[in-house]
């Protein structure tokens, strides 16, 4: 990577960072079926506080009554009801303030055989759970016979006091911007997030959300927490098991996130995983009669990489004037790799881009059909109140990106790079770029830019790094070999860290396995419904 491209990439990262965070940097769960704060250092054996103890500082939260009623968004299944509960803003100081957390519940359809509640997290971080559950409960119909299905919006997400940065920044990148100016833009973005989000922003980490889940468990009347976590939700489940091993019930983690790697290493492994998924797509494409890259998969890889590099300096221009740069194209390709069901659309989009120089297909893959307008920052005196939800307020348009960044950074203690001079930063960035491009010429630069996610934010907790055989009961982990967002190696690493996990090795493609593999679903349902947990690693072939 030439030095000029490094500066241009940093500038581009500052300009379209929010858009990038909402896609390539996210370990998002699929749509069903086609407590400590940042900076705290809780120990790995931190124990939950018993709510039955009269000295329990959380007693008032444990004593609240859940009032189920209408849901804030429509449509929802007829039987679904929603509620809002309060949790401490800061578990180190429970009297400091509260956060309102939105819940959605679909009651068990066979109440005589009801087991309890099953909390489901759809990933992100930043994916709303109430809307996720409402989207297609049929995916979980077998589980829903014996469980009350519970979706929840984690703190700062959806209808749970949503965070915002005042609208995603979408200004066009200035190729001539120097690194100092680009980094200043990133710092300004952090300030925008602070102004527009209110106090919850400083308490957005996974440890906080895991503690919230234990409050939910008690309010739902469950002795132990039964949990199904997709993608980032796997990290949330692992943290809960580490904090509350004695109240961990049946837990399944599908699309397993890393617990140990710093942000830079996560990005590097993610680039490798995305490249592997792209290679699988190109192999599939080579067997289609109209693949724009023909039947030679080696040259196909080179041509996709050439397209992305060309767009770095010669973006495609859509009919409405929107420019599709290399970052947006990479974003589109990465999104399409989440499920083989979108591979035909990706093949068509690449054909349009290569032969007609038309970015319409790429734009459709990322949901962009018109030129975005730069948003104005709201007045500081007005924005915190506007951003704080009560369970029914509209969700800010940039909530997913804002929450993703907030949680990612709250979970990452390794961010001293913002103290470096712009020249030192650019040098380190350039050195990293060489390594990232060796892994993937297509995804390397975009994933490297995700390292900028936490620039200018305070260090996060190191608790997640310290999780090691927490003593929780055995759980089931699902890893998919062709997963572009959570590479299979993270499944093996996390299983080792947890010490009591059984792996289902799904040989297929796409992000997570439960919604796409009958074999995976049988293992997951067997464990969650009947407690059947196989010994050793089990395999599920692709397409089954």
Coordinates of C-alpha atoms in Angstrom, one line a residue:
X1 CA 0.0 0.0 0.0
X2 CA 1.5 3.3 -1.0
X3 CA 1.8 6.1 1.6
X4 CA -0.8 8.3 -0.3
X5 CA -3.3 5.5 -0.2
X6 CA -2.8 5.2 3.6
X7 CA -3.7 8.8 4.1
X8 CA -6.6 8.5 1.8
X9 CA -7.8 5.4 3.6
X10 CA -7.6 7.1 7.0
X11 CA -9.6 10.0 5.6
X12 CA -12.2 7.7 4.1
X13 CA -12.4 5.8 7.4
X14 CA -13.2 9.1 9.2
X15 CA -15.8 10.0 6.5
X16 CA -17.7 6.8 6.2
X17 CA -16.8 5.1 9.4
X18 CA -20.4 4.9 10.7
X19 CA -21.6 3.1 7.5
X20 CA -18.6 0.7 7.7
X21 CA -19.2 -0.1 11.3
X22 CA -22.8 -1.0 10.6
X23 CA -21.7 -3.7 8.2
X24 CA -18.2 -5.1 7.9
X25 CA -17.2 -4.4 11.5
X26 CA -20.3 -6.1 12.9
X27 CA -20.7 -9.7 13.7
X28 CA -24.4 -9.6 13.0
X29 CA -26.8 -12.4 13.5
X30 CA -29.0 -13.4 10.5
X31 CA -32.6 -12.5 10.2
X32 CA -34.4 -15.6 11.4
X33 CA -35.0 -18.2 8.7
X34 CA -34.6 -17.2 5.0
X35 CA -21.5 -4.9 36.3
X36 CA -19.0 -2.9 35.2
X37 CA -18.5 0.1 33.0
X38 CA -15.9 0.9 30.4
X39 CA -12.7 1.4 32.3
X40 CA -13.5 -0.9 35.3
X41 CA -11.4 -3.9 36.0
X42 CA -13.7 -6.6 37.5
X43 CA -12.0 -9.8 38.5
X44 CA -12.7 -13.0 36.6
X45 CA -14.4 -14.5 39.7
X46 CA -16.7 -11.5 40.4
X47 CA -19.8 -13.0 42.0
X48 CA -23.4 -11.9 41.5
X49 CA -25.2 -10.2 44.4
X50 CA -28.0 -12.3 45.8
X51 CA -31.3 -10.5 45.5
X52 CA -32.8 -12.3 48.6
X53 CA -30.2 -10.7 50.9
X54 CA -31.8 -7.7 52.6
X55 CA -28.5 -5.9 52.1
X56 CA -28.7 -6.5 48.4
X57 CA -28.1 -3.1 46.6
X58 CA -30.2 -4.4 43.7
X59 CA -33.2 -5.3 45.8
X60 CA -35.4 -2.6 44.3
X61 CA -34.6 -3.8 40.8
X62 CA -35.3 -7.4 41.7
X63 CA -38.6 -6.5 43.3
X64 CA -40.2 -4.6 40.3
X65 CA -43.2 -6.1 38.5
X66 CA -43.1 -6.8 34.8
X67 CA -46.2 -5.4 33.1
X68 CA -46.8 -6.9 29.7
X69 CA -48.7 -4.9 27.2
X70 CA -48.6 -3.6 23.6
X71 CA -45.3 -3.5 21.7
X72 CA -43.8 -0.2 20.5
X73 CA -43.4 -1.4 16.9
X74 CA -45.8 -3.0 14.5
X75 CA -46.4 -5.5 13.2
X76 CA -45.7 -8.2 15.8
X77 CA -47.2 -11.7 16.2
X78 CA -50.7 -11.5 17.8
X79 CA -49.6 -13.4 20.9
X80 CA -46.5 -11.2 21.5
X81 CA -46.4 -8.8 24.4
X82 CA -43.8 -6.2 25.4
X83 CA -42.6 -4.6 28.6
X84 CA -40.0 -2.2 30.0
X85 CA -38.0 -2.9 33.1
X86 CA -35.4 -0.9 34.9
X87 CA -31.8 -1.9 35.5
X88 CA -29.0 0.1 37.2
X89 CA -27.1 2.5 35.0
X90 CA -23.9 1.6 36.9
X91 CA -23.7 -1.6 38.8
X92 CA -20.8 -0.2 40.9
X93 CA -23.2 2.5 42.1
X94 CA -26.8 1.2 41.7
X95 CA -28.3 4.4 43.1
X96 CA -26.7 6.6 40.4
X97 CA -29.4 6.2 37.8
X98 CA -31.3 3.7 35.7
X99 CA -31.6 2.3 32.2
X100 CA -34.9 1.2 30.7
X101 CA -34.7 -2.1 28.9
X102 CA -37.3 -3.2 26.4
X103 CA -38.5 -6.9 26.4
X104 CA -40.7 -8.8 24.1
X105 CA -42.3 -12.2 25.0
X106 CA -44.1 -14.9 23.0
X107 CA -45.6 -17.3 25.6
X108 CA -45.0 -21.1 25.3
X109 CA -47.5 -22.7 23.0
X110 CA -47.6 -25.8 25.2
X111 CA -47.9 -24.3 28.6
X112 CA -48.4 -27.7 30.3
X113 CA -44.9 -28.7 29.3
X114 CA -43.3 -25.2 29.8
X115 CA -39.7 -25.3 30.9
X116 CA -39.2 -21.5 31.5
X117 CA -37.9 -18.6 29.5
X118 CA -35.4 -18.6 26.7
X119 CA -33.6 -15.3 26.2
X120 CA -32.4 -14.8 22.6
X121 CA -29.8 -12.3 21.4
X122 CA -29.5 -11.7 17.7
X123 CA -26.0 -10.3 17.7
X124 CA -24.5 -7.0 16.6
X125 CA -23.6 -5.7 19.0
X126 CA -26.5 -3.3 18.3
X127 CA -29.2 -5.6 16.9
X128 CA -32.6 -5.1 18.6
X129 CA -34.0 -8.3 20.1
X130 CA -37.6 -7.3 20.3
X131 CA -37.8 -6.6 16.6
X132 CA -35.6 -9.7 15.9
X133 CA -38.1 -12.0 17.7
X134 CA -41.1 -10.4 16.0
X135 CA -39.5 -10.7 12.5
X136 CA -40.0 -14.4 12.2
X137 CA -40.9 -16.4 15.3
X138 CA -41.5 -19.5 13.1
X139 CA -37.8 -20.1 13.1
X140 CA -38.0 -20.8 16.8
X141 CA -41.4 -22.5 16.8
X142 CA -40.1 -25.8 18.2
X143 CA -38.4 -24.1 21.0
X144 CA -41.4 -21.9 21.5
X145 CA -43.6 -24.9 22.4
X146 CA -41.9 -25.3 25.8
X147 CA -40.2 -21.9 26.3
X148 CA -41.5 -18.4 26.6
X149 CA -39.4 -16.8 23.9
X150 CA -37.8 -13.6 25.1
X151 CA -36.2 -11.0 22.9
X152 CA -34.7 -7.9 24.5
X153 CA -33.1 -4.7 23.3
X154 CA -29.8 -4.5 25.2
X155 CA -29.1 -1.2 26.9
X156 CA -28.4 1.6 24.4
X157 CA -30.1 -0.4 21.6
X158 CA -33.5 -0.1 20.0
X159 CA -36.1 1.0 22.6
X160 CA -33.7 0.6 25.5
X161 CA -32.5 4.2 25.9
X162 CA -30.9 4.2 22.4
X163 CA -27.5 5.8 21.8
X164 CA -26.9 8.0 18.8
X165 CA -24.2 10.1 17.3
X166 CA -26.6 12.5 15.8
X167 CA -26.8 10.7 12.5
X168 CA -24.2 8.8 10.5
X169 CA -21.5 10.9 9.0
X170 CA -21.6 10.5 5.2
X171 CA -19.5 13.3 3.9
X172 CA -17.3 12.3 0.9
X173 CA -13.7 11.6 1.8
X174 CA -11.1 14.2 0.8
X175 CA -8.3 12.2 -0.9
X176 CA -5.9 15.1 0.0
X177 CA -6.8 15.3 3.7
X178 CA -3.8 14.8 6.0
X179 CA -3.8 12.2 8.8
X180 CA -4.0 14.8 11.5
X181 CA -7.3 16.2 10.1
X182 CA -8.7 12.8 9.6
X183 CA -8.0 11.8 13.2
X184 CA -9.5 15.1 14.4
X185 CA -12.6 14.1 12.6
X186 CA -12.7 10.8 14.4
X187 CA -12.4 12.6 17.8
X188 CA -15.2 15.0 16.8
X189 CA -17.4 11.9 16.0
X190 CA -16.8 10.6 19.6
X191 CA -17.9 13.9 21.0
X192 CA -21.0 13.8 18.8
X193 CA -21.8 10.4 20.3
X194 CA -21.3 11.7 23.8
X195 CA -23.5 14.7 23.3
X196 CA -26.3 12.8 21.6
X197 CA -26.4 9.6 23.8
X198 CA -26.7 10.7 27.4
X199 CA -25.2 8.8 30.4
X200 CA -25.9 5.3 29.0
X201 CA -23.1 5.6 26.5
X202 CA -20.4 5.2 29.3
X203 CA -22.1 2.0 30.5
X204 CA -22.6 0.0 27.3
X205 CA -20.2 -2.9 27.7
X206 CA -21.0 -6.6 27.4
X207 CA -20.4 -7.0 31.2
X208 CA -23.2 -4.4 31.9
X209 CA -25.6 -6.2 29.5
X210 CA -24.8 -9.6 31.1
X211 CA -25.7 -8.2 34.5
X212 CA -28.9 -6.8 33.0
X213 CA -29.7 -10.4 31.8
X214 CA -29.5 -11.6 35.4
X215 CA -31.9 -9.0 36.5
X216 CA -34.2 -10.1 33.7
X217 CA -33.8 -13.8 34.7
X218 CA -35.0 -13.0 38.2
X219 CA -37.9 -10.9 37.0
X220 CA -39.0 -13.6 34.6
X221 CA -39.1 -16.1 37.5
X222 CA -36.3 -18.4 36.3
X223 CA -33.9 -20.2 38.6
X224 CA -31.4 -20.4 35.8
X225 CA -30.8 -18.5 32.6
X226 CA -31.5 -20.4 29.4
X227 CA -30.0 -18.6 26.4
X228 CA -29.5 -18.7 22.7
X229 CA -27.0 -16.2 21.4
X230 CA -26.1 -15.6 17.8
X231 CA -22.8 -14.1 16.7
X232 CA -22.0 -11.2 19.2
X233 CA -24.6 -12.9 21.4
X234 CA -22.1 -15.7 21.9
X235 CA -19.8 -13.3 23.6
X236 CA -22.7 -12.1 25.8
X237 CA -23.5 -15.6 26.8
X238 CA -19.9 -16.5 27.6
X239 CA -19.6 -13.3 29.8
X240 CA -22.8 -14.2 31.6
X241 CA -21.5 -17.7 32.3
X242 CA -18.3 -16.3 33.7
X243 CA -20.1 -13.8 35.9
X244 CA -23.0 -16.1 37.0
X245 CA -21.9 -19.8 36.6
X246 CA -24.3 -21.0 39.3
X247 CA -27.3 -19.6 37.5
X248 CA -26.3 -20.5 34.0
X249 CA -28.8 -23.0 32.5
X250 CA -28.9 -24.4 29.0
X251 CA -26.8 -22.2 26.8
X252 CA -26.2 -22.3 23.0
X253 CA -23.7 -20.0 21.2
X254 CA -24.0 -20.0 17.4
X255 CA -21.5 -18.1 15.3
X256 CA -18.9 -17.8 18.1
X257 CA -17.2 -14.5 18.7
X258 CA -13.7 -14.1 20.1
X259 CA -13.0 -13.5 23.8
X260 CA -9.3 -13.0 23.7
X261 CA -8.1 -11.1 20.6
X262 CA -7.3 -7.4 20.6
X263 CA -9.2 -5.3 18.0
X264 CA -6.4 -5.4 15.5
X265 CA -6.2 -9.2 15.6
X266 CA -9.9 -9.5 15.4
X267 CA -9.9 -7.4 12.2
X268 CA -7.1 -9.5 10.7
X269 CA -8.9 -12.8 11.4
X270 CA -12.1 -11.3 10.1
X271 CA -10.4 -10.3 6.9
X272 CA -9.2 -13.8 6.5
X273 CA -12.6 -15.2 7.2
X274 CA -14.3 -12.9 4.7
X275 CA -11.7 -13.8 2.0
X276 CA -12.4 -17.5 2.7
X277 CA -16.2 -16.9 2.2
X278 CA -15.5 -14.9 -1.0
X279 CA -13.4 -17.7 -2.3
X280 CA -16.3 -20.1 -1.7
X281 CA -18.7 -17.7 -3.5
X282 CA -16.4 -17.5 -6.5
X283 CA -16.2 -21.3 -6.6
X284 CA -20.0 -21.3 -6.7
X285 CA -20.1 -18.5 -9.3
X286 CA -17.7 -20.4 -11.6
X287 CA -20.3 -23.1 -11.9
X288 CA -23.0 -20.7 -13.0
X289 CA -23.5 -20.1 -16.7
X290 CA -23.5 -16.3 -16.5
X291 CA -20.7 -15.6 -14.0
X292 CA -18.9 -12.5 -15.0
X293 CA -15.6 -13.9 -14.0
X294 CA -15.9 -17.1 -16.0
X295 CA -14.8 -20.5 -14.7
X296 CA -11.3 -19.8 -13.5
X297 CA -11.5 -19.2 -9.7
X298 CA -7.9 -18.0 -9.5
X299 CA -8.3 -15.2 -12.0
X300 CA -11.7 -14.5 -10.5
X301 CA -10.0 -13.6 -7.2
X302 CA -7.7 -11.3 -9.0
X303 CA -10.5 -9.6 -10.9
X304 CA -12.5 -8.9 -7.8
X305 CA -9.5 -7.5 -6.1
X306 CA -8.7 -5.3 -9.2
X307 CA -12.3 -4.0 -9.1
X308 CA -12.0 -2.9 -5.5
X309 CA -8.6 -1.3 -6.0
X310 CA -9.9 0.6 -9.1
X311 CA -12.8 2.0 -7.1
X312 CA -10.3 3.4 -4.6
X313 CA -9.5 6.1 -7.2
X314 CA -12.2 5.8 -9.8
X315 CA -15.6 5.3 -7.9
X316 CA -18.6 4.2 -9.8
X317 CA -21.4 6.8 -10.1
X318 CA -25.0 5.8 -9.7
X319 CA -28.0 7.3 -11.6
X320 CA -28.7 9.7 -8.8
X321 CA -25.1 10.8 -8.5
X322 CA -24.1 8.7 -5.5
X323 CA -20.4 7.6 -5.7
X324 CA -19.6 4.0 -4.9
X325 CA -16.1 3.8 -3.5
X326 CA -14.0 0.8 -2.7
X327 CA -15.2 0.9 0.9
X328 CA -18.9 0.8 -0.1
X329 CA -18.3 -2.0 -2.7
X330 CA -16.4 -4.0 0.0
X331 CA -19.2 -3.4 2.4
X332 CA -21.7 -4.7 -0.2
X333 CA -19.7 -7.8 -1.0
X334 CA -19.2 -8.6 2.7
X335 CA -22.9 -8.2 3.4
X336 CA -23.9 -10.6 0.6
X337 CA -21.6 -13.3 1.9
X338 CA -23.6 -13.6 5.1
X339 CA -25.9 -16.1 3.4
X340 CA -25.7 -18.2 0.3
X341 CA -29.2 -17.1 -0.5
X342 CA -27.9 -13.7 -1.5
X343 CA -25.1 -15.1 -3.7
X344 CA -27.1 -14.8 -6.9
X345 CA -27.8 -11.1 -6.1
X346 CA -24.0 -10.6 -5.5
X347 CA -23.2 -12.3 -8.8
X348 CA -25.6 -10.0 -10.6
X349 CA -24.3 -6.9 -8.9
X350 CA -20.7 -7.7 -9.8
X351 CA -21.7 -8.3 -13.4
X352 CA -23.4 -4.9 -13.5
X353 CA -20.4 -3.2 -12.0
X354 CA -17.9 -4.9 -14.3
X355 CA -19.7 -4.7 -17.6
X356 CA -22.0 -1.7 -17.4
X357 CA -20.1 0.3 -14.7
X358 CA -23.4 0.4 -12.9
X359 CA -23.3 0.3 -9.1
X360 CA -27.1 -0.2 -8.7
X361 CA -26.7 -3.9 -7.6
X362 CA -24.0 -3.1 -5.1
X363 CA -26.1 -0.2 -3.7
X364 CA -29.1 -2.5 -3.4
X365 CA -27.1 -5.0 -1.4
X366 CA -26.4 -2.4 1.3
X367 CA -29.8 -0.8 1.2
X368 CA -28.6 2.5 -0.4
X369 CA -30.8 3.7 -3.3
X370 CA -30.4 7.4 -3.1
X371 CA -27.6 9.8 -2.3
X372 CA -27.3 10.2 1.4
X373 CA -27.2 13.8 2.8
X374 CA -24.8 14.8 5.6
X375 CA -26.6 15.2 8.8
X376 CA -26.5 18.2 11.0
X377 CA -25.5 17.9 14.7
X378 CA -28.4 18.7 17.0
X379 CA -27.9 21.4 19.7
X380 CA -26.1 19.9 22.7
X381 CA -28.7 21.2 25.1
X382 CA -31.5 19.3 23.2
X383 CA -29.9 16.0 22.1
X384 CA -29.5 13.9 25.3
X385 CA -33.2 14.1 26.1
X386 CA -34.1 13.3 22.5
X387 CA -31.8 10.3 22.4
X388 CA -33.1 8.8 25.6
X389 CA -36.0 6.3 24.9
X390 CA -38.8 5.3 27.2
X391 CA -39.6 2.1 25.4
X392 CA -41.8 3.8 22.8
X393 CA -39.7 6.6 21.3
X394 CA -38.5 6.3 17.7
X395 CA -35.1 4.6 17.4
X396 CA -32.4 6.9 16.0
X397 CA -31.4 6.0 12.4
X398 CA -27.8 5.5 13.4
X399 CA -28.4 3.5 16.5
X400 CA -27.0 0.2 15.2
X401 CA -23.7 1.9 14.2
X402 CA -23.5 3.9 17.4
X403 CA -24.2 1.0 19.6
X404 CA -21.8 -1.3 17.7
X405 CA -19.0 1.2 18.3
X406 CA -19.9 1.8 21.9
X407 CA -20.0 -1.9 22.9
X408 CA -16.9 -2.8 20.8
X409 CA -14.9 -0.2 22.5
X410 CA -16.2 -0.8 26.0
X411 CA -15.0 -4.4 25.6
X412 CA -11.5 -3.5 24.3
X413 CA -8.8 -2.4 26.7
X414 CA -6.0 -2.0 24.1
X415 CA -6.3 1.5 22.7
X416 CA -3.2 3.6 23.4
X417 CA -2.8 4.4 19.7
X418 CA -4.8 7.6 20.1
X419 CA -1.9 9.1 22.1
X420 CA 0.5 8.7 19.2
X421 CA 1.4 11.6 16.9
X422 CA -0.3 11.6 13.4
X423 CA 3.0 10.7 11.8
X424 CA 3.6 7.8 14.2
X425 CA 0.0 6.7 13.7
X426 CA 0.3 6.8 9.9
X427 CA 3.5 4.8 10.0
X428 CA 1.9 2.1 12.2
X429 CA -1.2 2.1 10.0
X430 CA 1.0 1.6 6.9
X431 CA 2.9 -1.3 8.5
X432 CA -0.4 -3.0 9.4
X433 CA -1.7 -2.4 5.9
X434 CA 0.9 -4.6 4.4
X435 CA -0.1 -7.5 6.7
X436 CA -3.8 -7.0 6.1
X437 CA -3.4 -6.9 2.3
X438 CA -1.5 -10.1 2.4
X439 CA -4.5 -11.7 4.0
X440 CA -7.1 -10.2 1.6
X441 CA -6.7 -7.6 -1.2
X442 CA -10.5 -7.2 -1.1
X443 CA -11.2 -6.9 2.6
X444 CA -7.9 -6.0 4.1
X445 CA -8.2 -2.2 3.9
X446 CA -11.8 -2.1 5.1
X447 CA -11.0 -4.4 8.0
X448 CA -7.9 -2.4 8.9
X449 CA -10.1 0.7 9.0
X450 CA -12.3 -1.0 11.7
X451 CA -9.3 -0.6 14.0
X452 CA -10.2 3.1 13.9
X453 CA -13.5 2.3 15.6
X454 CA -12.3 3.1 19.1
X455 CA -10.0 6.0 18.3
X456 CA -10.5 8.8 20.8
X457 CA -12.5 6.7 23.2
X458 CA -11.5 5.7 26.8
X459 CA -10.1 2.2 27.4
X460 CA -12.6 -0.6 28.0
X461 CA -12.7 -3.5 30.5
X462 CA -10.2 -6.3 30.4
X463 CA -12.6 -8.7 32.1
X464 CA -13.5 -10.6 28.9
X465 CA -9.8 -11.3 28.2
X466 CA -9.5 -13.0 31.6
X467 CA -12.3 -15.5 31.2
X468 CA -10.8 -18.9 31.7
X469 CA -12.8 -22.1 32.7
X470 CA -15.4 -20.2 34.7
X471 CA -17.0 -23.3 36.1
X472 CA -20.4 -23.0 34.3
X473 CA -22.2 -26.1 33.2
X474 CA -21.5 -27.5 29.7
X475 CA -22.8 -25.5 26.8
X476 CA -23.2 -26.1 23.0
X477 CA -21.1 -24.0 20.5
X478 CA -21.9 -23.9 16.8
X479 CA -19.2 -22.9 14.3
X480 CA -19.7 -22.7 10.6
X481 CA -16.6 -23.3 8.4
X482 CA -17.6 -20.7 5.7
X483 CA -18.7 -18.0 8.2
X484 CA -17.5 -14.6 6.9
X485 CA -18.1 -12.8 10.3
X486 CA -17.1 -15.2 13.0
X487 CA -14.4 -17.5 11.7
X488 CA -14.5 -21.1 12.8
X489 CA -11.2 -20.8 14.7
X490 CA -13.0 -18.5 17.2
X491 CA -15.3 -21.4 18.0
X492 CA -12.4 -23.6 19.0
X493 CA -10.6 -20.8 20.9
X494 CA -13.8 -19.9 22.9
X495 CA -14.5 -23.6 23.6
X496 CA -11.1 -23.9 25.1
X497 CA -11.6 -20.8 27.2
X498 CA -14.9 -21.9 28.6
X499 CA -13.6 -25.4 29.3
X500 CA -17.0 -27.1 29.3
X501 CA -18.3 -26.8 25.8
X502 CA -19.3 -29.2 23.0
X503 CA -18.8 -28.0 19.4
X504 CA -21.1 -28.6 16.4
X505 CA -18.8 -28.2 13.4
X506 CA -21.1 -27.0 10.6
X507 CA -19.4 -27.5 7.2
X508 CA -21.6 -25.0 5.4
X509 CA -21.4 -21.4 4.4
X510 CA -22.9 -18.2 5.7
X511 CA -23.1 -16.6 9.1
X512 CA -24.4 -18.9 11.9
X513 CA -26.0 -22.3 11.4
X514 CA -29.3 -22.6 13.3
X515 CA -31.5 -20.9 10.7
X516 CA -29.9 -22.7 7.7
X517 CA -29.0 -26.2 8.7
X518 CA -31.5 -28.8 9.8
X519 CA -28.7 -30.8 11.4
X520 CA -27.5 -27.9 13.5
X521 CA -31.1 -27.1 14.5
X522 CA -31.6 -30.7 15.7
X523 CA -28.5 -30.5 18.0
X524 CA -29.6 -27.1 19.3
X525 CA -33.2 -28.0 19.9
X526 CA -32.2 -31.3 21.5
X527 CA -30.0 -29.6 24.0
X528 CA -32.3 -26.7 24.8
X529 CA -35.5 -28.7 25.0
X530 CA -34.3 -32.0 26.5
X531 CA -30.8 -31.4 27.8
X532 CA -29.2 -33.8 25.3
X533 CA -25.6 -32.8 24.9
X534 CA -23.3 -35.0 22.7
X535 CA -19.8 -35.7 23.7
X536 CA -16.9 -34.4 21.7
X537 CA -17.1 -32.4 18.5
X538 CA -20.0 -33.3 16.1
X539 CA -20.2 -32.5 12.4
X540 CA -23.1 -31.2 10.3
X541 CA -22.5 -31.4 6.5
X542 CA -23.2 -28.5 4.2
X543 CA -26.7 -28.3 2.9
X544 CA -28.3 -30.5 5.7

